[in-house]
GROMACS .gro file of C-alpha atoms in nm:
model
  207
    1UNK     CA    1  -3.603  -0.722   1.871
    2UNK     CA    2  -3.671  -0.366   1.975
    3UNK     CA    3  -3.773  -0.460   2.332
    4UNK     CA    4  -3.792  -0.109   2.456
    5UNK     CA    5  -3.982   0.046   2.174
    6UNK     CA    6  -4.283   0.283   2.273
    7UNK     CA    7  -4.214   0.223   2.637
    8UNK     CA    8  -4.185   0.507   2.887
    9UNK     CA    9  -3.856   0.558   3.066
   10UNK     CA   10  -3.968   0.376   3.392
   11UNK     CA   11  -4.094   0.066   3.212
   12UNK     CA   12  -3.807   0.056   2.983
   13UNK     CA   13  -3.562   0.054   3.290
   14UNK     CA   14  -3.767  -0.233   3.439
   15UNK     CA   15  -3.743  -0.440   3.132
   16UNK     CA   16  -3.365  -0.379   3.092
   17UNK     CA   17  -3.313  -0.472   3.464
   18UNK     CA   18  -3.526  -0.793   3.426
   19UNK     CA   19  -3.312  -0.906   3.112
   20UNK     CA   20  -2.993  -0.834   3.309
   21UNK     CA   21  -3.121  -1.049   3.591
   22UNK     CA   22  -3.225  -1.327   3.351
   23UNK     CA   23  -2.881  -1.307   3.182
   24UNK     CA   24  -2.701  -1.352   3.519
   25UNK     CA   25  -2.928  -1.636   3.627
   26UNK     CA   26  -2.915  -1.834   3.317
   27UNK     CA   27  -2.555  -1.752   3.237
   28UNK     CA   28  -2.631  -1.688   2.871
   29UNK     CA   29  -2.589  -1.406   2.611
   30UNK     CA   30  -2.841  -1.173   2.472
   31UNK     CA   31  -2.872  -1.041   2.125
   32UNK     CA   32  -3.023  -0.701   2.120
   33UNK     CA   33  -3.172  -0.546   1.802
   34UNK     CA   34  -3.253  -0.181   1.851
   35UNK     CA   35  -3.215   0.169   1.712
   36UNK     CA   36  -3.184   0.316   2.069
   37UNK     CA   37  -2.821   0.422   2.123
   38UNK     CA   38  -2.868   0.484   2.495
   39UNK     CA   39  -2.972   0.131   2.547
   40UNK     CA   40  -2.690  -0.001   2.337
   41UNK     CA   41  -2.451   0.189   2.551
   42UNK     CA   42  -2.594   0.060   2.878
   43UNK     CA   43  -2.660  -0.301   2.777
   44UNK     CA   44  -2.405  -0.421   2.508
   45UNK     CA   45  -2.054  -0.544   2.550
   46UNK     CA   46  -2.014  -0.589   2.161
   47UNK     CA   47  -2.183  -0.400   1.885
   48UNK     CA   48  -2.260  -0.499   1.533
   49UNK     CA   49  -2.397  -0.201   1.322
   50UNK     CA   50  -2.609  -0.298   1.021
   51UNK     CA   51  -2.698  -0.101   0.700
   52UNK     CA   52  -2.913  -0.235   0.430
   53UNK     CA   53  -2.918  -0.562   0.596
   54UNK     CA   54  -2.538  -0.599   0.618
   55UNK     CA   55  -2.304  -0.575   0.908
   56UNK     CA   56  -2.083  -0.270   0.821
   57UNK     CA   57  -1.906  -0.238   1.155
   58UNK     CA   58  -1.819  -0.464   1.445
   59UNK     CA   59  -1.641  -0.360   1.777
   60UNK     CA   60  -1.665  -0.348   2.140
   61UNK     CA   61  -1.928  -0.109   2.274
   62UNK     CA   62  -1.665   0.116   2.448
   63UNK     CA   63  -1.479   0.135   2.112
   64UNK     CA   64  -1.793   0.250   1.920
   65UNK     CA   65  -1.907   0.504   2.190
   66UNK     CA   66  -1.560   0.619   2.304
   67UNK     CA   67  -1.441   0.724   1.951
   68UNK     CA   68  -1.716   0.738   1.689
   69UNK     CA   69  -1.493   0.955   1.471
   70UNK     CA   70  -1.296   0.625   1.384
   71UNK     CA   71  -1.629   0.439   1.314
   72UNK     CA   72  -1.806   0.354   0.992
   73UNK     CA   73  -1.948   0.680   0.832
   74UNK     CA   74  -2.300   0.543   0.892
   75UNK     CA   75  -2.229   0.492   1.267
   76UNK     CA   76  -2.068   0.843   1.273
   77UNK     CA   77  -2.383   0.983   1.109
   78UNK     CA   78  -2.596   0.814   1.373
   79UNK     CA   79  -2.404   0.993   1.645
   80UNK     CA   80  -2.400   1.318   1.463
   81UNK     CA   81  -2.787   1.309   1.438
   82UNK     CA   82  -2.830   1.297   1.810
   83UNK     CA   83  -2.918   1.618   1.999
   84UNK     CA   84  -2.625   1.770   2.203
   85UNK     CA   85  -2.737   1.829   2.555
   86UNK     CA   86  -2.436   2.055   2.607
   87UNK     CA   87  -2.516   2.290   2.317
   88UNK     CA   88  -2.905   2.329   2.299
   89UNK     CA   89  -2.868   2.590   2.020
   90UNK     CA   90  -2.666   2.349   1.779
   91UNK     CA   91  -2.857   2.216   1.490
   92UNK     CA   92  -2.910   1.834   1.436
   93UNK     CA   93  -2.703   1.704   1.152
   94UNK     CA   94  -2.916   1.430   0.989
   95UNK     CA   95  -2.773   1.178   0.745
   96UNK     CA   96  -2.828   1.314   0.399
   97UNK     CA   97  -3.028   1.128   0.123
   98UNK     CA   98  -3.250   0.815   0.144
   99UNK     CA   99  -3.169   0.449   0.206
  100UNK     CA  100  -3.144   0.241  -0.102
  101UNK     CA  101  -3.441   0.014  -0.216
  102UNK     CA  102  -3.382  -0.313  -0.048
  103UNK     CA  103  -3.429  -0.496  -0.374
  104UNK     CA  104  -3.119  -0.305  -0.515
  105UNK     CA  105  -2.770  -0.440  -0.496
  106UNK     CA  106  -2.524  -0.192  -0.600
  107UNK     CA  107  -2.169  -0.301  -0.693
  108UNK     CA  108  -2.018  -0.050  -0.444
  109UNK     CA  109  -2.087   0.031  -0.079
  110UNK     CA  110  -2.472   0.084  -0.025
  111UNK     CA  111  -2.398   0.382   0.203
  112UNK     CA  112  -2.165   0.551  -0.066
  113UNK     CA  113  -2.449   0.783  -0.213
  114UNK     CA  114  -2.509   0.932   0.142
  115UNK     CA  115  -2.144   0.938   0.258
  116UNK     CA  116  -1.952   1.270   0.258
  117UNK     CA  117  -1.621   1.093   0.253
  118UNK     CA  118  -1.699   0.852  -0.036
  119UNK     CA  119  -1.424   0.786  -0.294
  120UNK     CA  120  -1.459   0.658  -0.634
  121UNK     CA  121  -1.373   0.298  -0.525
  122UNK     CA  122  -1.667   0.316  -0.285
  123UNK     CA  123  -1.904   0.344  -0.575
  124UNK     CA  124  -1.750   0.068  -0.778
  125UNK     CA  125  -1.638  -0.193  -0.526
  126UNK     CA  126  -1.791  -0.305  -0.204
  127UNK     CA  127  -1.554  -0.329   0.080
  128UNK     CA  128  -1.543  -0.636   0.299
  129UNK     CA  129  -1.497  -0.577   0.685
  130UNK     CA  130  -1.137  -0.443   0.717
  131UNK     CA  131  -0.938  -0.449   1.035
  132UNK     CA  132  -0.900  -0.116   1.199
  133UNK     CA  133  -0.740  -0.274   1.510
  134UNK     CA  134  -0.759  -0.620   1.695
  135UNK     CA  135  -1.115  -0.558   1.823
  136UNK     CA  136  -1.251  -0.319   1.555
  137UNK     CA  137  -1.379  -0.420   1.197
  138UNK     CA  138  -1.549  -0.179   0.940
  139UNK     CA  139  -1.674  -0.232   0.590
  140UNK     CA  140  -1.521   0.093   0.461
  141UNK     CA  141  -1.233   0.193   0.243
  142UNK     CA  142  -1.192   0.526   0.414
  143UNK     CA  143  -1.170   0.456   0.790
  144UNK     CA  144  -0.915   0.183   0.786
  145UNK     CA  145  -0.677   0.396   0.573
  146UNK     CA  146  -0.729   0.682   0.813
  147UNK     CA  147  -0.649   0.471   1.113
  148UNK     CA  148  -0.329   0.342   0.935
  149UNK     CA  149  -0.236   0.699   0.881
  150UNK     CA  150  -0.286   0.790   1.241
  151UNK     CA  151  -0.080   0.484   1.339
  152UNK     CA  152   0.206   0.579   1.095
  153UNK     CA  153   0.220   0.938   1.216
  154UNK     CA  154   0.241   0.816   1.562
  155UNK     CA  155   0.539   0.584   1.481
  156UNK     CA  156   0.695   0.863   1.272
  157UNK     CA  157   0.661   1.089   1.574
  158UNK     CA  158   0.823   0.828   1.812
  159UNK     CA  159   1.111   0.804   1.569
  160UNK     CA  160   1.162   1.178   1.550
  161UNK     CA  161   1.153   1.219   1.937
  162UNK     CA  162   1.392   0.929   1.984
  163UNK     CA  163   1.636   1.082   1.738
  164UNK     CA  164   1.601   1.424   1.903
  165UNK     CA  165   1.653   1.279   2.247
  166UNK     CA  166   1.981   1.106   2.115
  167UNK     CA  167   2.096   1.425   1.979
  168UNK     CA  168   2.051   1.637   2.294
  169UNK     CA  169   2.204   1.356   2.506
  170UNK     CA  170   2.534   1.363   2.282
  171UNK     CA  171   2.549   1.722   2.153
  172UNK     CA  172   2.373   1.948   2.408
  173UNK     CA  173   2.350   1.781   2.748
  174UNK     CA  174   2.395   2.115   2.931
  175UNK     CA  175   2.073   2.262   2.775
  176UNK     CA  176   1.871   1.936   2.748
  177UNK     CA  177   1.699   1.979   3.095
  178UNK     CA  178   1.591   2.337   3.012
  179UNK     CA  179   1.452   2.221   2.671
  180UNK     CA  180   1.264   1.940   2.834
  181UNK     CA  181   1.109   2.165   3.082
  182UNK     CA  182   0.994   2.389   2.810
  183UNK     CA  183   0.839   2.105   2.619
  184UNK     CA  184   0.648   1.987   2.922
  185UNK     CA  185   0.525   2.337   3.021
  186UNK     CA  186   0.422   2.394   2.665
  187UNK     CA  187   0.198   2.085   2.680
  188UNK     CA  188   0.378   1.926   2.379
  189UNK     CA  189   0.168   1.645   2.229
  190UNK     CA  190   0.427   1.360   2.266
  191UNK     CA  191   0.387   0.987   2.299
  192UNK     CA  192   0.446   0.864   2.639
  193UNK     CA  193   0.746   0.631   2.557
  194UNK     CA  194   0.931   0.910   2.368
  195UNK     CA  195   0.863   1.134   2.668
  196UNK     CA  196   1.033   0.887   2.895
  197UNK     CA  197   1.315   0.823   2.657
  198UNK     CA  198   1.365   1.203   2.632
  199UNK     CA  199   1.362   1.257   3.002
  200UNK     CA  200   1.615   0.969   3.055
  201UNK     CA  201   1.850   1.068   2.804
  202UNK     CA  202   1.826   1.437   2.836
  203UNK     CA  203   1.835   1.472   3.211
  204UNK     CA  204   2.126   1.719   3.326
  205UNK     CA  205   2.431   1.543   3.430
  206UNK     CA  206   2.439   1.469   3.799
  207UNK     CA  207   2.066   1.491   3.834
   0.00000   0.00000   0.00000
């Protein structure tokens, strides 16, 4: 529990190295409890984010750190409150409001009063951990819906490009090659599979 708190960087590195060595020697797991996101990123394979004593998100560390925009709003707030070393003039963005009294037990999400994305249902009903993908769960009404929306948009985009590829292959094979080149040079944001189909179907005859 908070094994690196109040330690200077050198001692912290030695403690983390010792823990890694013990883990390898004993062939066991380590449960880390810490607020240090840097330590989590360095040490953890899987992450469980807790708020008000409850797990609000669970995922692989690379998922949490690789795409915090798809994380629980509390997790996203933690990342937003960190200083940006690439922009030293930017202002920190702290999480607004205060944590609830631990003795309180609201009907809705305990983070809802501090959440910019909160909806009416967030204040009335607490969300259980919902599946964002096979390795990512979040106790949030907002993020899983946003994830499904992105997935649906990607499917719709694939269908649209498949239909377009079929149309070009049948109706306009002579100009298909030029259109494909224009799309590539224009850096068209296209799913890889749709690009492959479009290139196969729309290649100039005899190419």
